[in-house]
Short mmCIF file of C-alpha atoms in Angstrom, two decimals:
data_model
loop_
_atom_site.label_atom_id
_atom_site.label_comp_id
_atom_site.label_asym_id
_atom_site.label_seq_id
_atom_site.Cartn_x
_atom_site.Cartn_y
_atom_site.Cartn_z
CA UNK N 1 -11.27 211.79 -64.74
CA UNK N 2 -9.66 213.84 -61.99
CA UNK N 3 -8.26 213.21 -58.56
CA UNK N 4 -10.20 214.22 -55.48
CA UNK N 5 -8.46 215.17 -52.26
CA UNK N 6 -10.33 214.57 -49.02
CA UNK N 7 -8.05 216.92 -47.10
CA UNK N 8 -8.21 220.69 -46.80
CA UNK N 9 -5.39 222.20 -48.85
CA UNK N 10 -4.21 224.49 -46.05
CA UNK N 11 -1.14 225.63 -47.98
CA UNK N 12 -3.50 227.43 -50.38
CA UNK N 13 -5.47 229.18 -47.65
CA UNK N 14 -4.51 232.71 -46.65
CA UNK N 15 -6.26 234.76 -43.99
CA UNK N 16 -6.70 238.48 -43.61
CA UNK N 17 -8.74 240.71 -41.33
CA UNK N 18 -11.60 243.06 -42.09
CA UNK N 19 -12.30 246.09 -39.92
CA UNK N 20 -13.88 244.87 -36.68
CA UNK N 21 -17.22 246.52 -37.45
CA UNK N 22 -17.45 245.36 -41.06
CA UNK N 23 -20.65 243.85 -42.48
CA UNK N 24 -19.47 242.17 -45.70
CA UNK N 25 -22.15 241.10 -48.17
CA UNK N 26 -20.20 240.59 -51.40
CA UNK N 27 -16.67 239.68 -52.49
CA UNK N 28 -15.21 240.63 -55.86
CA UNK N 29 -11.92 238.90 -56.58
CA UNK N 30 -10.13 240.20 -59.67
CA UNK N 31 -6.64 239.04 -60.59
CA UNK N 32 -5.13 241.60 -58.22
CA UNK N 33 -6.59 242.50 -54.85
CA UNK N 34 -9.94 241.83 -53.22
CA UNK N 35 -12.98 244.13 -53.10
CA UNK N 36 -15.59 243.79 -50.35
CA UNK N 37 -19.03 245.41 -50.31
CA UNK N 38 -19.46 246.50 -46.69
CA UNK N 39 -22.76 247.72 -45.21
CA UNK N 40 -21.02 249.35 -42.26
CA UNK N 41 -20.73 252.89 -43.57
CA UNK N 42 -21.83 251.81 -47.06
CA UNK N 43 -18.28 251.43 -48.33
CA UNK N 44 -16.09 249.17 -50.42
CA UNK N 45 -13.13 247.69 -48.53
CA UNK N 46 -10.03 247.16 -50.69
CA UNK N 47 -7.35 244.57 -50.00
CA UNK N 48 -3.93 244.59 -51.64
CA UNK N 49 -0.45 243.19 -51.15
CA UNK N 50 0.97 239.74 -50.50
CA UNK N 51 -0.50 238.47 -48.34
CA UNK N 52 -3.49 240.65 -49.04
CA UNK N 53 -4.43 243.05 -46.28
CA UNK N 54 -7.04 245.75 -45.75
CA UNK N 55 -5.79 249.05 -47.15
CA UNK N 56 -8.69 251.39 -47.85
CA UNK N 57 -12.45 251.91 -47.41
CA UNK N 58 -14.14 253.85 -50.22
CA UNK N 59 -17.58 255.39 -49.50
CA UNK N 60 -19.96 254.70 -52.39
CA UNK N 61 -22.18 257.69 -51.59
CA UNK N 62 -21.09 261.12 -52.74
CA UNK N 63 -22.29 264.66 -52.06
CA UNK N 64 -24.38 264.51 -55.21
CA UNK N 65 -25.56 260.89 -55.03
CA UNK N 66 -26.89 258.86 -52.11
CA UNK N 67 -26.04 255.17 -52.15
CA UNK N 68 -27.14 252.81 -49.40
CA UNK N 69 -27.06 249.03 -49.24
CA UNK N 70 -24.08 248.32 -51.55
CA UNK N 71 -24.64 244.68 -52.39
CA UNK N 72 -22.63 243.78 -55.49
CA UNK N 73 -19.37 244.67 -57.23
CA UNK N 74 -18.82 243.99 -60.93
CA UNK N 75 -16.39 244.86 -63.67
CA UNK N 76 -13.28 243.49 -65.29
CA UNK N 77 -11.72 240.50 -63.51
CA UNK N 78 -8.20 241.18 -64.78
CA UNK N 79 -8.07 244.90 -63.90
CA UNK N 80 -7.64 245.72 -67.60
CA UNK N 81 -10.55 248.15 -67.65
CA UNK N 82 -10.62 251.66 -66.26
CA UNK N 83 -13.02 251.07 -63.39
CA UNK N 84 -15.21 248.71 -61.40
CA UNK N 85 -18.87 249.31 -60.47
CA UNK N 86 -20.70 248.99 -57.15
CA UNK N 87 -24.45 248.33 -57.13
CA UNK N 88 -26.42 249.98 -54.31
CA UNK N 89 -30.12 249.32 -53.77
CA UNK N 90 -30.87 252.52 -51.81
CA UNK N 91 -32.97 250.65 -49.27
CA UNK N 92 -32.18 250.91 -45.54
CA UNK N 93 -29.23 248.79 -44.43
CA UNK N 94 -31.58 247.40 -41.77
CA UNK N 95 -33.86 245.86 -44.45
CA UNK N 96 -31.76 243.05 -45.98
CA UNK N 97 -34.79 241.24 -47.42
CA UNK N 98 -36.56 244.26 -48.93
CA UNK N 99 -35.56 243.22 -52.45
CA UNK N 100 -36.64 239.63 -51.79
CA UNK N 101 -40.04 240.38 -50.26
CA UNK N 102 -41.23 243.40 -52.25
CA UNK N 103 -38.76 244.40 -54.96
CA UNK N 104 -41.35 246.27 -57.03
CA UNK N 105 -41.93 248.82 -54.26
CA UNK N 106 -38.24 249.56 -53.69
CA UNK N 107 -36.62 252.82 -54.79
CA UNK N 108 -34.34 252.93 -57.81
CA UNK N 109 -30.72 252.04 -57.21
CA UNK N 110 -27.41 253.29 -58.52
CA UNK N 111 -24.14 251.97 -59.91
CA UNK N 112 -21.15 253.83 -58.50
CA UNK N 113 -18.00 253.68 -60.68
CA UNK N 114 -14.65 253.41 -58.88
CA UNK N 115 -11.60 254.39 -60.90
CA UNK N 116 -8.81 251.79 -60.74
CA UNK N 117 -6.08 254.38 -61.23
CA UNK N 118 -7.03 256.46 -58.19
CA UNK N 119 -9.48 254.38 -56.13
CA UNK N 120 -11.93 257.27 -56.24
CA UNK N 121 -15.59 257.37 -57.18
CA UNK N 122 -17.24 258.95 -60.21
CA UNK N 123 -20.84 260.27 -60.16
CA UNK N 124 -23.30 257.45 -59.60
CA UNK N 125 -25.28 256.14 -62.58
CA UNK N 126 -29.03 255.58 -62.06
CA UNK N 127 -30.25 252.01 -62.56
CA UNK N 128 -33.56 250.25 -61.88
CA UNK N 129 -35.29 249.00 -58.75
CA UNK N 130 -33.42 246.45 -56.65
CA UNK N 131 -30.24 245.98 -58.70
CA UNK N 132 -28.95 242.57 -57.63
CA UNK N 133 -26.36 241.48 -60.19
CA UNK N 134 -24.22 242.81 -63.02
CA UNK N 135 -21.91 241.36 -65.64
CA UNK N 136 -19.55 243.05 -68.07
CA UNK N 137 -19.10 242.05 -71.69
CA UNK N 138 -15.78 240.38 -72.39
CA UNK N 139 -14.71 243.29 -74.62
CA UNK N 140 -15.21 245.63 -71.63
CA UNK N 141 -17.54 247.93 -73.57
CA UNK N 142 -20.87 247.30 -71.82
CA UNK N 143 -21.99 246.57 -68.26
CA UNK N 144 -25.40 244.93 -67.82
CA UNK N 145 -27.19 245.52 -64.50
CA UNK N 146 -30.09 243.22 -63.54
CA UNK N 147 -32.92 245.04 -61.73
CA UNK N 148 -35.19 242.56 -59.99
CA UNK N 149 -37.74 245.18 -58.94
CA UNK N 150 -38.79 246.42 -62.38
CA UNK N 151 -37.71 243.53 -64.61
CA UNK N 152 -35.19 245.57 -66.54
CA UNK N 153 -31.55 245.44 -67.54
CA UNK N 154 -29.70 248.74 -67.32
CA UNK N 155 -26.97 249.08 -69.96
CA UNK N 156 -23.90 251.17 -69.14
CA UNK N 157 -21.44 252.17 -71.86
CA UNK N 158 -18.22 251.54 -69.94
CA UNK N 159 -16.10 253.34 -72.54
CA UNK N 160 -17.82 256.61 -71.65
CA UNK N 161 -18.88 255.64 -68.12
CA UNK N 162 -22.45 256.71 -68.89
CA UNK N 163 -25.83 255.13 -69.59
CA UNK N 164 -25.99 253.66 -73.10
CA UNK N 165 -27.87 256.63 -74.57
CA UNK N 166 -27.53 258.54 -77.83
CA UNK N 167 -29.40 260.40 -80.53
CA UNK N 168 -29.59 258.08 -83.58
CA UNK N 169 -26.56 258.61 -85.80
CA UNK N 170 -24.65 257.01 -88.67
CA UNK N 171 -21.46 255.12 -87.93
CA UNK N 172 -18.30 255.30 -90.02
CA UNK N 173 -19.77 252.82 -92.50
CA UNK N 174 -22.99 254.76 -92.94
CA UNK N 175 -25.17 252.41 -90.85
CA UNK N 176 -27.74 253.97 -88.56
CA UNK N 177 -27.18 253.42 -84.85
CA UNK N 178 -29.49 253.75 -81.87
CA UNK N 179 -28.71 253.08 -78.21
CA UNK N 180 -30.37 251.09 -75.43
CA UNK N 181 -30.03 252.51 -71.90
CA UNK N 182 -32.50 249.93 -70.61
CA UNK N 183 -33.89 246.63 -71.87
CA UNK N 184 -37.28 245.38 -70.73
CA UNK N 185 -37.88 241.76 -69.73
CA UNK N 186 -41.37 240.22 -69.46
CA UNK N 187 -43.46 241.34 -66.50
CA UNK N 188 -42.82 239.32 -63.35
CA UNK N 189 -39.43 238.01 -64.52
CA UNK N 190 -37.38 238.98 -61.47
CA UNK N 191 -33.88 238.71 -63.00
CA UNK N 192 -31.22 237.73 -60.45
CA UNK N 193 -28.27 236.19 -62.37
CA UNK N 194 -26.76 236.25 -65.87
CA UNK N 195 -23.84 235.17 -68.01
CA UNK N 196 -22.48 236.98 -71.06
CA UNK N 197 -21.48 234.70 -73.92
CA UNK N 198 -18.81 236.16 -76.20
CA UNK N 199 -19.29 233.58 -78.98
CA UNK N 200 -22.88 234.65 -79.63
CA UNK N 201 -22.85 238.15 -78.08
CA UNK N 202 -25.80 237.19 -75.91
CA UNK N 203 -26.73 237.80 -72.31
CA UNK N 204 -28.51 234.80 -70.75
CA UNK N 205 -30.53 235.75 -67.68
CA UNK N 206 -32.06 233.62 -64.92
CA UNK N 207 -35.49 235.02 -64.04
CA UNK N 208 -36.16 233.73 -60.51
CA UNK N 209 -39.67 235.12 -60.11
CA UNK N 210 -40.86 234.21 -63.60
CA UNK N 211 -39.51 230.65 -63.77
CA UNK N 212 -37.78 231.43 -67.06
CA UNK N 213 -34.55 232.40 -68.70
CA UNK N 214 -34.25 235.30 -71.13
CA UNK N 215 -31.74 235.22 -73.96
CA UNK N 216 -30.93 238.83 -74.85
CA UNK N 217 -29.07 239.71 -78.03
CA UNK N 218 -26.43 242.38 -77.35
CA UNK N 219 -24.25 242.57 -80.51
CA UNK N 220 -21.93 245.50 -81.17
CA UNK N 221 -20.68 246.69 -84.54
CA UNK N 222 -16.98 246.98 -85.40
CA UNK N 223 -16.88 250.45 -83.84
CA UNK N 224 -18.40 249.41 -80.50
CA UNK N 225 -21.93 250.68 -81.18
CA UNK N 226 -25.16 248.80 -80.49
CA UNK N 227 -25.96 246.85 -83.65
CA UNK N 228 -29.53 246.49 -84.95
CA UNK N 229 -31.37 245.46 -88.11
CA UNK N 230 -34.33 247.38 -89.53
CA UNK N 231 -37.38 246.80 -91.70
CA UNK N 232 -35.73 248.95 -94.37
CA UNK N 233 -32.00 248.08 -94.17
CA UNK N 234 -30.97 250.90 -96.52
CA UNK N 235 -32.90 253.50 -94.47
CA UNK N 236 -33.56 255.25 -97.79
CA UNK N 237 -36.96 256.32 -99.13
CA UNK N 238 -37.32 258.47 -102.26
CA UNK N 239 -33.60 259.08 -102.36
CA UNK N 240 -33.58 260.40 -98.78
CA UNK N 241 -31.58 258.49 -96.17
CA UNK N 242 -32.52 259.05 -92.53
CA UNK N 243 -33.09 257.15 -89.33
CA UNK N 244 -36.83 257.73 -89.65
CA UNK N 245 -36.76 255.86 -92.96
CA UNK N 246 -35.19 252.75 -91.40
CA UNK N 247 -38.55 251.61 -90.09
CA UNK N 248 -39.03 249.47 -86.98
CA UNK N 249 -36.11 247.58 -85.48
CA UNK N 250 -36.39 243.90 -86.44
CA UNK N 251 -33.44 242.36 -84.59
CA UNK N 252 -30.09 242.84 -82.96
CA UNK N 253 -29.30 244.62 -79.70
CA UNK N 254 -32.05 244.33 -77.12
CA UNK N 255 -34.09 241.56 -78.72
CA UNK N 256 -35.26 239.05 -76.10
CA UNK N 257 -36.28 235.39 -76.30
CA UNK N 258 -37.76 234.01 -73.06
CA UNK N 259 -38.01 230.27 -72.33
CA UNK N 260 -39.93 228.53 -69.53
CA UNK N 261 -37.77 226.13 -67.50
CA UNK N 262 -38.39 223.43 -64.91
CA UNK N 263 -41.23 220.97 -64.41
CA UNK N 264 -43.41 222.98 -62.03
CA UNK N 265 -45.14 226.37 -62.07
CA UNK N 266 -42.54 227.94 -59.77
CA UNK N 267 -39.15 226.31 -60.46
CA UNK N 268 -37.23 229.39 -59.18
CA UNK N 269 -34.15 229.30 -61.44
CA UNK N 270 -31.46 230.63 -59.09
CA UNK N 271 -28.63 230.74 -61.64
CA UNK N 272 -27.75 229.86 -65.22
CA UNK N 273 -24.58 228.89 -67.05
CA UNK N 274 -23.84 228.89 -70.79
CA UNK N 275 -21.41 226.66 -72.68
CA UNK N 276 -18.50 228.58 -74.19
CA UNK N 277 -19.69 227.90 -77.74
CA UNK N 278 -23.11 229.37 -76.93
CA UNK N 279 -25.00 226.20 -77.83
CA UNK N 280 -26.71 225.40 -74.52
CA UNK N 281 -27.72 226.93 -71.22
CA UNK N 282 -28.26 225.11 -67.93
CA UNK N 283 -30.46 226.46 -65.13
CA UNK N 284 -30.35 225.57 -61.42
CA UNK N 285 -34.05 225.25 -60.55
CA UNK N 286 -34.09 225.62 -56.79
CA UNK N 287 -37.79 224.99 -56.14
CA UNK N 288 -38.59 222.54 -58.93
CA UNK N 289 -39.59 219.74 -56.55
CA UNK N 290 -42.13 217.39 -58.11
CA UNK N 291 -42.34 215.17 -55.05
CA UNK N 292 -38.75 213.93 -55.17
CA UNK N 293 -37.44 216.22 -52.43
CA UNK N 294 -34.90 217.62 -54.92
CA UNK N 295 -34.60 220.38 -57.49
CA UNK N 296 -33.66 220.16 -61.14
CA UNK N 297 -31.42 221.44 -63.91
CA UNK N 298 -33.04 222.40 -67.22
CA UNK N 299 -31.06 222.15 -70.47
CA UNK N 300 -31.98 224.80 -73.04
CA UNK N 301 -30.94 224.71 -76.69
CA UNK N 302 -29.85 228.27 -77.52
CA UNK N 303 -30.03 227.73 -81.26
CA UNK N 304 -33.74 226.86 -81.20
CA UNK N 305 -34.68 228.45 -77.85
CA UNK N 306 -36.29 225.22 -76.69
CA UNK N 307 -35.94 222.97 -73.66
CA UNK N 308 -34.10 219.73 -74.38
CA UNK N 309 -34.57 218.08 -70.99
CA UNK N 310 -34.91 218.66 -67.26
CA UNK N 311 -32.72 216.59 -64.93
CA UNK N 312 -33.37 215.87 -61.24
CA UNK N 313 -30.28 216.58 -59.12
CA UNK N 314 -29.37 216.15 -55.46
CA UNK N 315 -30.74 218.86 -53.16
CA UNK N 316 -32.18 222.24 -54.11
CA UNK N 317 -29.56 223.73 -56.45
CA UNK N 318 -28.59 227.40 -56.14
CA UNK N 319 -25.47 227.50 -58.36
CA UNK N 320 -24.57 225.90 -61.68
CA UNK N 321 -21.30 226.42 -63.60
CA UNK N 322 -19.54 224.67 -66.47
CA UNK N 323 -16.34 224.12 -68.36
CA UNK N 324 -16.20 223.12 -72.04
CA UNK N 325 -13.36 221.86 -74.20
CA UNK N 326 -14.39 221.58 -77.85
CA UNK N 327 -17.42 219.26 -77.95
CA UNK N 328 -17.01 218.01 -74.39
CA UNK N 329 -18.45 219.75 -71.36
CA UNK N 330 -18.97 219.17 -67.66
CA UNK N 331 -21.64 221.03 -65.71
CA UNK N 332 -21.29 221.35 -61.93
CA UNK N 333 -24.33 221.84 -59.69
CA UNK N 334 -24.19 222.87 -56.02
CA UNK N 335 -27.06 222.71 -53.52
CA UNK N 336 -26.73 224.32 -50.05
CA UNK N 337 -28.72 221.47 -48.50
CA UNK N 338 -26.61 218.63 -49.89
CA UNK N 339 -22.95 217.63 -49.36
CA UNK N 340 -22.75 216.45 -52.98
CA UNK N 341 -21.73 218.25 -56.16
CA UNK N 342 -23.67 216.85 -59.12
CA UNK N 343 -21.64 216.62 -62.34
CA UNK N 344 -23.49 216.46 -65.66
CA UNK N 345 -21.68 215.37 -68.81
CA UNK N 346 -22.39 216.67 -72.31
CA UNK N 347 -20.60 215.27 -75.35
CA UNK N 348 -21.36 213.93 -78.84
CA UNK N 349 -22.07 210.50 -77.34
CA UNK N 350 -23.51 211.49 -73.95
CA UNK N 351 -26.35 213.98 -74.11
CA UNK N 352 -26.60 215.71 -70.75
CA UNK N 353 -26.61 212.82 -68.31
CA UNK N 354 -25.44 212.79 -64.71
CA UNK N 355 -21.85 211.59 -64.78
CA UNK N 356 -21.26 211.35 -61.05
CA UNK N 357 -21.81 213.00 -57.69
CA UNK N 358 -18.84 214.06 -55.58
CA UNK N 359 -19.06 214.00 -51.78
CA UNK N 360 -17.65 217.12 -50.12
CA UNK N 361 -16.56 217.69 -46.52
CA UNK N 362 -19.55 219.95 -45.99
CA UNK N 363 -22.46 221.56 -47.78
CA UNK N 364 -21.38 223.94 -50.57
CA UNK N 365 -22.30 227.61 -50.47
CA UNK N 366 -21.03 228.25 -53.99
CA UNK N 367 -18.99 226.70 -56.80
CA UNK N 368 -16.71 228.09 -59.54
CA UNK N 369 -14.64 226.73 -62.40
CA UNK N 370 -11.21 228.14 -63.22
CA UNK N 371 -11.96 228.17 -66.95
CA UNK N 372 -15.07 228.02 -69.10
CA UNK N 373 -13.45 226.86 -72.31
CA UNK N 374 -11.07 224.23 -70.95
CA UNK N 375 -8.00 225.69 -72.63
CA UNK N 376 -6.83 228.63 -70.61
CA UNK N 377 -9.89 230.83 -70.95
CA UNK N 378 -11.12 232.59 -67.87
CA UNK N 379 -14.09 232.19 -65.62
CA UNK N 380 -16.23 235.30 -66.15
CA UNK N 381 -17.68 235.23 -62.64
CA UNK N 382 -15.48 236.69 -59.93
CA UNK N 383 -18.21 237.81 -57.50
CA UNK N 384 -19.87 235.97 -54.64
CA UNK N 385 -23.64 235.83 -54.04
CA UNK N 386 -24.76 236.01 -50.43
CA UNK N 387 -28.35 234.87 -49.72
CA UNK N 388 -30.70 237.80 -49.21
CA UNK N 389 -30.34 241.37 -50.48
CA UNK N 390 -32.46 240.37 -53.49
CA UNK N 391 -30.58 237.14 -54.19
CA UNK N 392 -32.21 233.74 -53.56
CA UNK N 393 -32.08 232.32 -50.05
CA UNK N 394 -30.16 229.11 -49.48
CA UNK N 395 -33.45 227.21 -49.57
CA UNK N 396 -36.70 228.07 -51.36
CA UNK N 397 -40.00 228.72 -49.66
CA UNK N 398 -41.73 231.29 -47.48
CA UNK N 399 -40.07 230.09 -44.27
CA UNK N 400 -36.67 231.19 -45.60
CA UNK N 401 -37.95 234.76 -45.97
CA UNK N 402 -38.89 235.15 -42.30
CA UNK N 403 -35.54 236.78 -41.52
CA UNK N 404 -32.03 237.15 -42.90
CA UNK N 405 -30.90 234.38 -40.52
CA UNK N 406 -33.54 232.04 -41.93
CA UNK N 407 -32.61 233.06 -45.48
CA UNK N 408 -28.96 232.20 -44.94
CA UNK N 409 -29.57 229.01 -42.94
CA UNK N 410 -28.89 225.51 -44.24
CA UNK N 411 -30.23 222.24 -42.79
#
């Protein structure tokens, strides 16, 4: 149980001012400062101080690398890493729905690193077509970039600030290592959102176009290398040990399990959230309307990779988040066309049932939890998601794709 205030907590609201010509499309809010992806000039606006104020605009393009349409900023939320990354789609700034309408025909994008120590850019790193979202592993060793246009995940080794590439080699314990600069999802997936789960070292991806989620294994060994298993674990044949003798990779980093969600052919999972213990995932199925006028949330068992149930919620959900404390969890679902937050309870005695709905003062555009483990852990999502620019519109359907205004409209 928790108290609900019906009044705006104005004492907790601070205001600042962007440049008058700014076109903000994404906010990244680490523990210190505020980063804003700004289409005017293709820059990142930085805010610092108390109260926070605009201090600096950093161009994401460099002499060696073009970068247009910067749409998303990702990295470490507590500024403990060396840099943050800006995703640019390299489509014209005048085409905000290019990665919604025809992502497969878009050019390849880039991820521009920005050094925290100097607020300067490093050379851009090539990614796939229509990069729309990225998430960093909690150990700050890998960044995963979701490319909606070619159904891939670009992997960046954030220790070296390079693509996750290497010639196969043996680690300090004699195990053979290979790297994975890109991971392929099933054709037509259209990945748009993901969460990294530290307990299982898995990346769980919402595939909007495919109506699925993909559970991607991304384990690292004790030295920070991609970890895989092979047909021949010893990699030795006739007394000769080599990578060629390992045989095909049988598991580990890059292995993908894909699960269909929703009740209809096109449920359009707009986001996914994973319990802290890695046991279940919940998808916000925006277009999963089976005649009820509402969408759904699908519960997926991540131990068996099977659907446990699909629950009808209020409105057409775009965001789902959770918090878990031991065996008890609450899942919060927000729909841009409903003034209610749906709360689902999961516990040993209540198996994923709607606990209550909470009436808000208006219709929610997003929702976050302050912790995902209920005991002082941190929320791993510090970035906003504006409708358009490859991310789902506020409402599903062709009418929402007529223009950016229509995409961002709510009833």
